[in-house]
Amino acid sequence: MKLTIRHRTTYRYARPVVLQPHRMILRPRSSHDVVVLASSLVCSPDAQLDWTQDVFGNLIATGTFAEPTSELVITGNLTVEQLAEAWPVFRIAPEAHSFPFQYSRDDLADLGALHIPEHDDFEGRLEGWARAFVRGATTDTLSLLKDLNAGVLGPVAYRVRDEEGTQSPLETLALASGSCRDIAALFIEAVRHLGFGARAVSGYLFDAEARTDDPGSTHAWAEVYLPGAGWIAFDPTHRRLGGASLIPVAVARSNRQIMPIVGGYVGAPEDFVAMEVEVSVTP
């Protein structure tokens, strides 16, 4: 399935301000699931774009602006071919079929911080919540992850949240609600408490059943590393497994490392008027 993605972000200021360099993560790398056929990134006013790769291999564009402006528009256009199967079969290595299992020394070393919980859990509340999904002394690994992926929406309700940042997992449990990035962060932290290597993913979601007035959206989900199968996509916000309908742009240890656009300006706080984001994902 070929998809066209348009991501436009507009910043408005009360008067011309000096823009600091903006870090943009809007262009994915091709993979076995998603092939990038065409891409463009345009800034208005014009910016000098310097391309690099971060420690995770994500493509980073840093835009440097020469003149003050009262409006900044950043437009990313993509054409991709989505190849992920709707009902994937994962070839998990035999030694990882049952939970708990041990990663190899090489895998454990390479997973590094992706294997370690990021947030304090002094009372063991999050670990206890995660271990409630474990059905016995040994259980099927993929079934456990599926249950947890489907079970997050029991105690937590999805809600649109415009505030910046990501809630801590314990905060999401306490509030019983969160955005897709909050829900993904809760899932990631829970599976890390169970000993899995996991990472955050940002990108886009294509929903063929979406309303005509809901053209598309940015999205956040998780991936878990299983020997043999590699990185498997889990989308707890929609209780989905596998990469179908997902267009990953970037991966990292946590959501805050892969925000689509990060930048600032030189001026007073009241100079900032508004930010608007428009996303469309269409066949």
PDB file of C-alpha atoms in Angstrom:
ATOM      1  CA  MET A   1       0.000   0.000   0.000  1.00  0.00           C
ATOM      2  CA  LYS A   2       1.410   3.361  -1.049  1.00  0.00           C
ATOM      3  CA  LEU A   3       0.734   6.274   1.286  1.00  0.00           C
ATOM      4  CA  THR A   4       1.264  10.004   0.998  1.00  0.00           C
ATOM      5  CA  ILE A   5       2.012  11.863   4.214  1.00  0.00           C
ATOM      6  CA  ARG A   6       1.978  15.621   4.685  1.00  0.00           C
ATOM      7  CA  HIS A   7       3.089  17.078   8.019  1.00  0.00           C
ATOM      8  CA  ARG A   8       2.880  20.857   8.324  1.00  0.00           C
ATOM      9  CA  THR A   9       3.758  22.786  11.474  1.00  0.00           C
ATOM     10  CA  THR A  10       3.184  26.532  11.747  1.00  0.00           C
ATOM     11  CA  TYR A  11       4.573  28.801  14.485  1.00  0.00           C
ATOM     12  CA  ARG A  12       3.248  32.369  14.794  1.00  0.00           C
ATOM     13  CA  TYR A  13       4.839  35.233  16.730  1.00  0.00           C
ATOM     14  CA  ALA A  14       3.557  38.664  17.715  1.00  0.00           C
ATOM     15  CA  ARG A  15       6.601  40.339  16.118  1.00  0.00           C
ATOM     16  CA  PRO A  16       9.677  39.208  14.184  1.00  0.00           C
ATOM     17  CA  VAL A  17      11.884  37.033  16.383  1.00  0.00           C
ATOM     18  CA  VAL A  18      15.297  35.471  15.920  1.00  0.00           C
ATOM     19  CA  LEU A  19      14.910  31.723  15.458  1.00  0.00           C
ATOM     20  CA  GLN A  20      17.359  29.384  17.114  1.00  0.00           C
ATOM     21  CA  PRO A  21      18.366  26.191  15.271  1.00  0.00           C
ATOM     22  CA  HIS A  22      15.471  23.737  14.983  1.00  0.00           C
ATOM     23  CA  ARG A  23      15.984  19.970  15.229  1.00  0.00           C
ATOM     24  CA  MET A  24      13.580  18.079  12.945  1.00  0.00           C
ATOM     25  CA  ILE A  25      12.903  14.328  12.836  1.00  0.00           C
ATOM     26  CA  LEU A  26      10.468  14.027   9.958  1.00  0.00           C
ATOM     27  CA  ARG A  27      12.134  11.661   7.477  1.00  0.00           C
ATOM     28  CA  PRO A  28      12.127   7.902   8.123  1.00  0.00           C
ATOM     29  CA  ARG A  29      14.708   5.390   7.012  1.00  0.00           C
ATOM     30  CA  SER A  30      13.594   2.582   4.706  1.00  0.00           C
ATOM     31  CA  SER A  31      13.152  -0.851   6.259  1.00  0.00           C
ATOM     32  CA  HIS A  32      11.649  -4.236   5.404  1.00  0.00           C
ATOM     33  CA  ASP A  33       8.212  -2.885   6.434  1.00  0.00           C
ATOM     34  CA  VAL A  34       8.317   0.659   5.015  1.00  0.00           C
ATOM     35  CA  VAL A  35      10.102   1.834   1.864  1.00  0.00           C
ATOM     36  CA  VAL A  36      10.541   5.581   1.373  1.00  0.00           C
ATOM     37  CA  LEU A  37       9.815   6.407  -2.279  1.00  0.00           C
ATOM     38  CA  ALA A  38      10.076  10.200  -2.085  1.00  0.00           C
ATOM     39  CA  SER A  39      10.556  12.849   0.581  1.00  0.00           C
ATOM     40  CA  SER A  40      10.995  16.592   0.965  1.00  0.00           C
ATOM     41  CA  LEU A  41      11.434  19.005   3.837  1.00  0.00           C
ATOM     42  CA  VAL A  42      10.790  22.712   3.282  1.00  0.00           C
ATOM     43  CA  CYS A  43      11.039  25.611   5.732  1.00  0.00           C
ATOM     44  CA  SER A  44       9.594  29.093   5.290  1.00  0.00           C
ATOM     45  CA  PRO A  45      11.559  31.277   5.757  1.00  0.00           C
ATOM     46  CA  ASP A  46      14.332  29.296   4.111  1.00  0.00           C
ATOM     47  CA  ALA A  47      16.733  27.426   6.354  1.00  0.00           C
ATOM     48  CA  GLN A  48      20.088  25.825   5.867  1.00  0.00           C
ATOM     49  CA  LEU A  49      19.486  22.126   6.526  1.00  0.00           C
ATOM     50  CA  ASP A  50      22.297  19.984   7.900  1.00  0.00           C
ATOM     51  CA  TRP A  51      21.611  16.243   7.973  1.00  0.00           C
ATOM     52  CA  THR A  52      23.022  13.848  10.565  1.00  0.00           C
ATOM     53  CA  GLN A  53      22.173  10.539  12.234  1.00  0.00           C
ATOM     54  CA  ASP A  54      21.757  10.223  15.985  1.00  0.00           C
ATOM     55  CA  VAL A  55      22.922   7.331  18.163  1.00  0.00           C
ATOM     56  CA  PHE A  56      19.827   5.325  17.170  1.00  0.00           C
ATOM     57  CA  GLY A  57      20.358   5.874  13.443  1.00  0.00           C
ATOM     58  CA  ASN A  58      17.477   8.341  13.089  1.00  0.00           C
ATOM     59  CA  LEU A  59      17.785  10.956  10.336  1.00  0.00           C
ATOM     60  CA  ILE A  60      18.047  14.412  11.907  1.00  0.00           C
ATOM     61  CA  ALA A  61      17.728  17.703  10.022  1.00  0.00           C
ATOM     62  CA  THR A  62      18.957  20.820  11.833  1.00  0.00           C
ATOM     63  CA  GLY A  63      17.619  24.041  10.326  1.00  0.00           C
ATOM     64  CA  THR A  64      19.508  27.313  10.762  1.00  0.00           C
ATOM     65  CA  PHE A  65      17.678  30.558   9.949  1.00  0.00           C
ATOM     66  CA  ALA A  66      19.295  33.796   8.773  1.00  0.00           C
ATOM     67  CA  GLU A  67      16.566  36.420   9.196  1.00  0.00           C
ATOM     68  CA  PRO A  68      14.036  37.303  11.930  1.00  0.00           C
ATOM     69  CA  THR A  69      10.459  36.266  11.154  1.00  0.00           C
ATOM     70  CA  SER A  70       6.959  36.477  12.614  1.00  0.00           C
ATOM     71  CA  GLU A  71       5.930  33.098  11.155  1.00  0.00           C
ATOM     72  CA  LEU A  72       7.721  29.786  10.663  1.00  0.00           C
ATOM     73  CA  VAL A  73       6.232  27.019   8.530  1.00  0.00           C
ATOM     74  CA  ILE A  74       7.883  23.583   8.354  1.00  0.00           C
ATOM     75  CA  THR A  75       6.424  21.167   5.805  1.00  0.00           C
ATOM     76  CA  GLY A  76       7.440  17.553   5.394  1.00  0.00           C
ATOM     77  CA  ASN A  77       6.122  15.456   2.507  1.00  0.00           C
ATOM     78  CA  LEU A  78       6.581  11.701   2.192  1.00  0.00           C
ATOM     79  CA  THR A  79       5.563   8.974  -0.186  1.00  0.00           C
ATOM     80  CA  VAL A  80       6.062   5.515   1.278  1.00  0.00           C
ATOM     81  CA  GLU A  81       5.152   1.940   0.507  1.00  0.00           C
ATOM     82  CA  GLN A  82       3.800   0.100   3.559  1.00  0.00           C
ATOM     83  CA  LEU A  83       4.669  -3.599   3.294  1.00  0.00           C
ATOM     84  CA  ALA A  84       3.908  -4.920   6.794  1.00  0.00           C
ATOM     85  CA  GLU A  85       1.561  -7.900   6.974  1.00  0.00           C
ATOM     86  CA  ALA A  86      -1.757  -7.494   8.751  1.00  0.00           C
ATOM     87  CA  TRP A  87      -1.373 -10.889  10.469  1.00  0.00           C
ATOM     88  CA  PRO A  88       2.378 -11.387  10.921  1.00  0.00           C
ATOM     89  CA  VAL A  89       4.026 -14.619  12.039  1.00  0.00           C
ATOM     90  CA  PHE A  90       7.019 -13.993  14.284  1.00  0.00           C
ATOM     91  CA  ARG A  91       9.906 -16.481  14.167  1.00  0.00           C
ATOM     92  CA  ILE A  92      10.948 -16.240  17.794  1.00  0.00           C
ATOM     93  CA  ALA A  93      14.065 -18.168  18.753  1.00  0.00           C
ATOM     94  CA  PRO A  94      13.210 -21.389  20.675  1.00  0.00           C
ATOM     95  CA  GLU A  95      15.041 -20.227  23.809  1.00  0.00           C
ATOM     96  CA  ALA A  96      12.740 -17.187  24.013  1.00  0.00           C
ATOM     97  CA  HIS A  97       9.397 -18.962  23.473  1.00  0.00           C
ATOM     98  CA  SER A  98       8.716 -19.137  27.207  1.00  0.00           C
ATOM     99  CA  PHE A  99       8.919 -16.359  29.768  1.00  0.00           C
ATOM    100  CA  PRO A 100      11.133 -15.782  31.622  1.00  0.00           C
ATOM    101  CA  PHE A 101      14.135 -16.198  29.334  1.00  0.00           C
ATOM    102  CA  GLN A 102      17.650 -14.790  29.234  1.00  0.00           C
ATOM    103  CA  TYR A 103      18.993 -12.580  26.457  1.00  0.00           C
ATOM    104  CA  SER A 104      22.419 -13.564  25.168  1.00  0.00           C
ATOM    105  CA  ARG A 105      25.385 -11.612  26.523  1.00  0.00           C
ATOM    106  CA  ASP A 106      25.722  -9.782  23.201  1.00  0.00           C
ATOM    107  CA  ASP A 107      22.027  -8.876  23.044  1.00  0.00           C
ATOM    108  CA  LEU A 108      22.042  -7.729  26.648  1.00  0.00           C
ATOM    109  CA  ALA A 109      25.096  -5.541  26.086  1.00  0.00           C
ATOM    110  CA  ASP A 110      23.693  -4.037  22.901  1.00  0.00           C
ATOM    111  CA  LEU A 111      20.252  -3.391  24.375  1.00  0.00           C
ATOM    112  CA  GLY A 112      21.912  -1.448  27.197  1.00  0.00           C
ATOM    113  CA  ALA A 113      19.582   1.218  28.554  1.00  0.00           C
ATOM    114  CA  LEU A 114      16.692  -0.112  26.443  1.00  0.00           C
ATOM    115  CA  HIS A 115      16.555  -2.984  28.915  1.00  0.00           C
ATOM    116  CA  ILE A 116      16.525  -0.839  32.085  1.00  0.00           C
ATOM    117  CA  PRO A 117      13.430   0.909  33.542  1.00  0.00           C
ATOM    118  CA  GLU A 118      13.761   4.672  33.240  1.00  0.00           C
ATOM    119  CA  HIS A 119      11.605   5.826  36.149  1.00  0.00           C
ATOM    120  CA  ASP A 120      11.767   5.233  39.890  1.00  0.00           C
ATOM    121  CA  ASP A 121       9.339   2.663  41.267  1.00  0.00           C
ATOM    122  CA  PHE A 122      10.287   2.625  44.944  1.00  0.00           C
ATOM    123  CA  GLU A 123       7.059   0.995  46.112  1.00  0.00           C
ATOM    124  CA  GLY A 124       7.067  -1.570  43.312  1.00  0.00           C
ATOM    125  CA  ARG A 125       3.646  -0.450  42.117  1.00  0.00           C
ATOM    126  CA  LEU A 126       4.464  -0.489  38.405  1.00  0.00           C
ATOM    127  CA  GLU A 127       6.361  -3.766  38.562  1.00  0.00           C
ATOM    128  CA  GLY A 128       3.491  -5.324  40.506  1.00  0.00           C
ATOM    129  CA  TRP A 129       1.011  -4.085  37.916  1.00  0.00           C
ATOM    130  CA  ALA A 130       3.114  -5.540  35.094  1.00  0.00           C
ATOM    131  CA  ARG A 131       3.651  -8.902  36.829  1.00  0.00           C
ATOM    132  CA  ALA A 132      -0.102  -9.313  37.270  1.00  0.00           C
ATOM    133  CA  PHE A 133      -0.170 -10.194  33.547  1.00  0.00           C
ATOM    134  CA  VAL A 134       2.159 -13.168  34.090  1.00  0.00           C
ATOM    135  CA  ARG A 135      -0.032 -16.286  34.232  1.00  0.00           C
ATOM    136  CA  GLY A 136       2.370 -18.693  35.934  1.00  0.00           C
ATOM    137  CA  ALA A 137       5.942 -19.691  36.673  1.00  0.00           C
ATOM    138  CA  THR A 138       6.440 -20.083  32.933  1.00  0.00           C
ATOM    139  CA  THR A 139       4.202 -18.687  30.225  1.00  0.00           C
ATOM    140  CA  ASP A 140       4.255 -18.076  26.489  1.00  0.00           C
ATOM    141  CA  THR A 141       6.345 -14.986  25.803  1.00  0.00           C
ATOM    142  CA  LEU A 142       4.320 -13.573  22.931  1.00  0.00           C
ATOM    143  CA  SER A 143       1.023 -14.274  24.705  1.00  0.00           C
ATOM    144  CA  LEU A 144       2.266 -12.356  27.732  1.00  0.00           C
ATOM    145  CA  LEU A 145       3.220  -9.348  25.613  1.00  0.00           C
ATOM    146  CA  LYS A 146      -0.107  -9.501  23.756  1.00  0.00           C
ATOM    147  CA  ASP A 147      -2.009  -9.557  27.053  1.00  0.00           C
ATOM    148  CA  LEU A 148      -0.106  -6.550  28.362  1.00  0.00           C
ATOM    149  CA  ASN A 149      -0.516  -4.717  25.046  1.00  0.00           C
ATOM    150  CA  ALA A 150      -4.279  -5.289  25.177  1.00  0.00           C
ATOM    151  CA  GLY A 151      -4.540  -4.723  28.917  1.00  0.00           C
ATOM    152  CA  VAL A 152      -3.192  -1.180  29.196  1.00  0.00           C
ATOM    153  CA  LEU A 153      -6.543   0.264  28.107  1.00  0.00           C
ATOM    154  CA  GLY A 154      -8.233  -1.418  31.072  1.00  0.00           C
ATOM    155  CA  PRO A 155      -6.997   0.912  33.822  1.00  0.00           C
ATOM    156  CA  VAL A 156      -6.073   3.731  31.418  1.00  0.00           C
ATOM    157  CA  ALA A 157      -8.345   5.578  28.970  1.00  0.00           C
ATOM    158  CA  TYR A 158      -7.053   7.257  25.840  1.00  0.00           C
ATOM    159  CA  ARG A 159      -7.466  11.015  25.630  1.00  0.00           C
ATOM    160  CA  VAL A 160      -6.137  13.732  23.361  1.00  0.00           C
ATOM    161  CA  ARG A 161      -3.578  15.761  25.283  1.00  0.00           C
ATOM    162  CA  ASP A 162      -2.058  18.912  23.781  1.00  0.00           C
ATOM    163  CA  GLU A 163       0.422  19.596  26.581  1.00  0.00           C
ATOM    164  CA  GLU A 164       4.072  19.019  25.784  1.00  0.00           C
ATOM    165  CA  GLY A 165       6.020  16.141  27.232  1.00  0.00           C
ATOM    166  CA  THR A 166       5.144  12.637  28.352  1.00  0.00           C
ATOM    167  CA  GLN A 167       3.533  11.645  31.631  1.00  0.00           C
ATOM    168  CA  SER A 168       5.490   9.292  33.867  1.00  0.00           C
ATOM    169  CA  PRO A 169       4.077   5.731  33.868  1.00  0.00           C
ATOM    170  CA  LEU A 170       2.937   6.015  37.490  1.00  0.00           C
ATOM    171  CA  GLU A 171       1.274   9.336  36.699  1.00  0.00           C
ATOM    172  CA  THR A 172      -0.619   7.737  33.814  1.00  0.00           C
ATOM    173  CA  LEU A 173      -1.828   4.942  36.098  1.00  0.00           C
ATOM    174  CA  ALA A 174      -2.832   7.451  38.785  1.00  0.00           C
ATOM    175  CA  LEU A 175      -4.698   9.689  36.327  1.00  0.00           C
ATOM    176  CA  ALA A 176      -6.193   6.646  34.552  1.00  0.00           C
ATOM    177  CA  SER A 177      -5.792   8.443  31.215  1.00  0.00           C
ATOM    178  CA  GLY A 178      -3.171   9.537  28.739  1.00  0.00           C
ATOM    179  CA  SER A 179      -2.254  10.270  25.146  1.00  0.00           C
ATOM    180  CA  CYS A 180      -0.771   7.699  22.785  1.00  0.00           C
ATOM    181  CA  ARG A 181       2.747   8.662  23.899  1.00  0.00           C
ATOM    182  CA  ASP A 182       1.746   8.311  27.577  1.00  0.00           C
ATOM    183  CA  ILE A 183       0.196   4.896  26.951  1.00  0.00           C
ATOM    184  CA  ALA A 184       3.214   3.737  24.955  1.00  0.00           C
ATOM    185  CA  ALA A 185       5.564   4.945  27.708  1.00  0.00           C
ATOM    186  CA  LEU A 186       3.577   2.972  30.302  1.00  0.00           C
ATOM    187  CA  PHE A 187       3.795  -0.188  28.186  1.00  0.00           C
ATOM    188  CA  ILE A 188       7.539   0.273  27.602  1.00  0.00           C
ATOM    189  CA  GLU A 189       8.288   0.749  31.289  1.00  0.00           C
ATOM    190  CA  ALA A 190       6.115  -2.237  32.232  1.00  0.00           C
ATOM    191  CA  VAL A 191       7.842  -4.659  29.850  1.00  0.00           C
ATOM    192  CA  ARG A 192      11.259  -3.397  30.976  1.00  0.00           C
ATOM    193  CA  HIS A 193      10.278  -4.275  34.542  1.00  0.00           C
ATOM    194  CA  LEU A 194       9.637  -7.797  33.221  1.00  0.00           C
ATOM    195  CA  GLY A 195      13.125  -7.926  31.715  1.00  0.00           C
ATOM    196  CA  PHE A 196      12.399  -7.133  28.062  1.00  0.00           C
ATOM    197  CA  GLY A 197      14.337  -4.732  25.867  1.00  0.00           C
ATOM    198  CA  ALA A 198      11.961  -2.079  24.537  1.00  0.00           C
ATOM    199  CA  ARG A 199      12.122   1.234  22.708  1.00  0.00           C
ATOM    200  CA  ALA A 200       9.833   4.145  21.879  1.00  0.00           C
ATOM    201  CA  VAL A 201       8.686   4.783  18.307  1.00  0.00           C
ATOM    202  CA  SER A 202       7.248   7.938  16.757  1.00  0.00           C
ATOM    203  CA  GLY A 203       5.670   8.227  13.346  1.00  0.00           C
ATOM    204  CA  TYR A 204       2.270   8.160  11.688  1.00  0.00           C
ATOM    205  CA  LEU A 205      -0.857   6.041  11.754  1.00  0.00           C
ATOM    206  CA  PHE A 206      -3.023   5.259   8.742  1.00  0.00           C
ATOM    207  CA  ASP A 207      -6.558   4.237   9.631  1.00  0.00           C
ATOM    208  CA  ALA A 208      -8.644   3.160   6.647  1.00  0.00           C
ATOM    209  CA  GLU A 209     -11.791   3.397   8.796  1.00  0.00           C
ATOM    210  CA  ALA A 210     -11.139   6.938  10.029  1.00  0.00           C
ATOM    211  CA  ARG A 211     -13.726   9.656   9.465  1.00  0.00           C
ATOM    212  CA  THR A 212     -13.270  11.865   6.410  1.00  0.00           C
ATOM    213  CA  ASP A 213     -12.695  14.847   8.713  1.00  0.00           C
ATOM    214  CA  ASP A 214      -9.857  12.958  10.472  1.00  0.00           C
ATOM    215  CA  PRO A 215      -7.215  12.736   7.726  1.00  0.00           C
ATOM    216  CA  GLY A 216      -4.398  11.297   9.834  1.00  0.00           C
ATOM    217  CA  SER A 217      -2.212  11.848  12.842  1.00  0.00           C
ATOM    218  CA  THR A 218       1.194  11.586  14.358  1.00  0.00           C
ATOM    219  CA  HIS A 219       1.409   8.562  16.600  1.00  0.00           C
ATOM    220  CA  ALA A 220       3.561   6.933  19.271  1.00  0.00           C
ATOM    221  CA  TRP A 221       3.929   3.223  20.004  1.00  0.00           C
ATOM    222  CA  ALA A 222       6.505   0.714  21.245  1.00  0.00           C
ATOM    223  CA  GLU A 223       8.771  -2.049  19.985  1.00  0.00           C
ATOM    224  CA  VAL A 224      10.002  -5.039  21.984  1.00  0.00           C
ATOM    225  CA  TYR A 225      13.089  -7.028  21.046  1.00  0.00           C
ATOM    226  CA  LEU A 226      12.701 -10.814  20.922  1.00  0.00           C
ATOM    227  CA  PRO A 227      15.578 -13.061  19.794  1.00  0.00           C
ATOM    228  CA  GLY A 228      14.982 -14.450  16.325  1.00  0.00           C
ATOM    229  CA  ALA A 229      12.027 -12.167  15.562  1.00  0.00           C
ATOM    230  CA  GLY A 230      13.877  -8.908  16.239  1.00  0.00           C
ATOM    231  CA  TRP A 231      11.939  -5.734  16.992  1.00  0.00           C
ATOM    232  CA  ILE A 232       8.163  -6.280  17.152  1.00  0.00           C
ATOM    233  CA  ALA A 233       5.729  -3.357  17.092  1.00  0.00           C
ATOM    234  CA  PHE A 234       3.151  -3.097  19.886  1.00  0.00           C
ATOM    235  CA  ASP A 235       0.521  -0.348  19.754  1.00  0.00           C
ATOM    236  CA  PRO A 236      -1.284  -0.424  23.127  1.00  0.00           C
ATOM    237  CA  THR A 237      -3.389   2.624  22.225  1.00  0.00           C
ATOM    238  CA  HIS A 238      -5.187   0.536  19.584  1.00  0.00           C
ATOM    239  CA  ARG A 239      -4.431  -2.946  20.990  1.00  0.00           C
ATOM    240  CA  ARG A 240      -2.614  -3.792  17.760  1.00  0.00           C
ATOM    241  CA  LEU A 241       0.367  -6.026  17.128  1.00  0.00           C
ATOM    242  CA  GLY A 242       2.764  -5.671  14.207  1.00  0.00           C
ATOM    243  CA  GLY A 243       3.607  -2.826  11.876  1.00  0.00           C
ATOM    244  CA  ALA A 244       0.564  -2.790   9.591  1.00  0.00           C
ATOM    245  CA  SER A 245      -0.856   0.758   9.231  1.00  0.00           C
ATOM    246  CA  LEU A 246       2.138   2.210  11.098  1.00  0.00           C
ATOM    247  CA  ILE A 247       4.797   4.398   9.478  1.00  0.00           C
ATOM    248  CA  PRO A 248       7.739   4.651  11.883  1.00  0.00           C
ATOM    249  CA  VAL A 249       9.925   7.743  11.601  1.00  0.00           C
ATOM    250  CA  ALA A 250      12.239   7.415  14.605  1.00  0.00           C
ATOM    251  CA  VAL A 251      13.106   5.155  17.530  1.00  0.00           C
ATOM    252  CA  ALA A 252      14.752   5.963  20.860  1.00  0.00           C
ATOM    253  CA  ARG A 253      14.951   5.050  24.527  1.00  0.00           C
ATOM    254  CA  SER A 254      12.099   7.467  25.372  1.00  0.00           C
ATOM    255  CA  ASN A 255       9.579   9.703  23.620  1.00  0.00           C
ATOM    256  CA  ARG A 256      11.300  12.947  24.589  1.00  0.00           C
ATOM    257  CA  GLN A 257      14.272  12.049  22.366  1.00  0.00           C
ATOM    258  CA  ILE A 258      12.200  11.820  19.175  1.00  0.00           C
ATOM    259  CA  MET A 259       9.855  14.794  19.193  1.00  0.00           C
ATOM    260  CA  PRO A 260       9.206  15.705  15.528  1.00  0.00           C
ATOM    261  CA  ILE A 261      10.388  19.327  15.927  1.00  0.00           C
ATOM    262  CA  VAL A 262      12.364  20.937  18.742  1.00  0.00           C
ATOM    263  CA  GLY A 263      13.509  24.552  18.597  1.00  0.00           C
ATOM    264  CA  GLY A 264      13.239  27.977  20.140  1.00  0.00           C
ATOM    265  CA  TYR A 265      13.520  31.698  19.547  1.00  0.00           C
ATOM    266  CA  VAL A 266      15.188  34.730  21.059  1.00  0.00           C
ATOM    267  CA  GLY A 267      12.543  37.023  22.501  1.00  0.00           C
ATOM    268  CA  ALA A 268       9.972  37.477  25.249  1.00  0.00           C
ATOM    269  CA  PRO A 269       7.556  34.673  26.228  1.00  0.00           C
ATOM    270  CA  GLU A 270       4.590  36.769  25.100  1.00  0.00           C
ATOM    271  CA  ASP A 271       6.048  36.968  21.579  1.00  0.00           C
ATOM    272  CA  PHE A 272       4.833  33.404  20.978  1.00  0.00           C
ATOM    273  CA  VAL A 273       1.246  33.435  19.678  1.00  0.00           C
ATOM    274  CA  ALA A 274       0.350  29.939  18.505  1.00  0.00           C
ATOM    275  CA  MET A 275       1.449  26.644  17.015  1.00  0.00           C
ATOM    276  CA  GLU A 276      -0.668  24.622  14.586  1.00  0.00           C
ATOM    277  CA  VAL A 277       0.002  21.079  13.330  1.00  0.00           C
ATOM    278  CA  GLU A 278      -1.706  19.585  10.300  1.00  0.00           C
ATOM    279  CA  VAL A 279      -1.137  15.951   9.321  1.00  0.00           C
ATOM    280  CA  SER A 280      -2.667  13.981   6.483  1.00  0.00           C
ATOM    281  CA  VAL A 281      -2.023  10.316   5.684  1.00  0.00           C
ATOM    282  CA  THR A 282      -3.763   9.211   2.497  1.00  0.00           C
ATOM    283  CA  PRO A 283      -3.529   6.342  -0.031  1.00  0.00           C
TER     284      PRO A 283
END
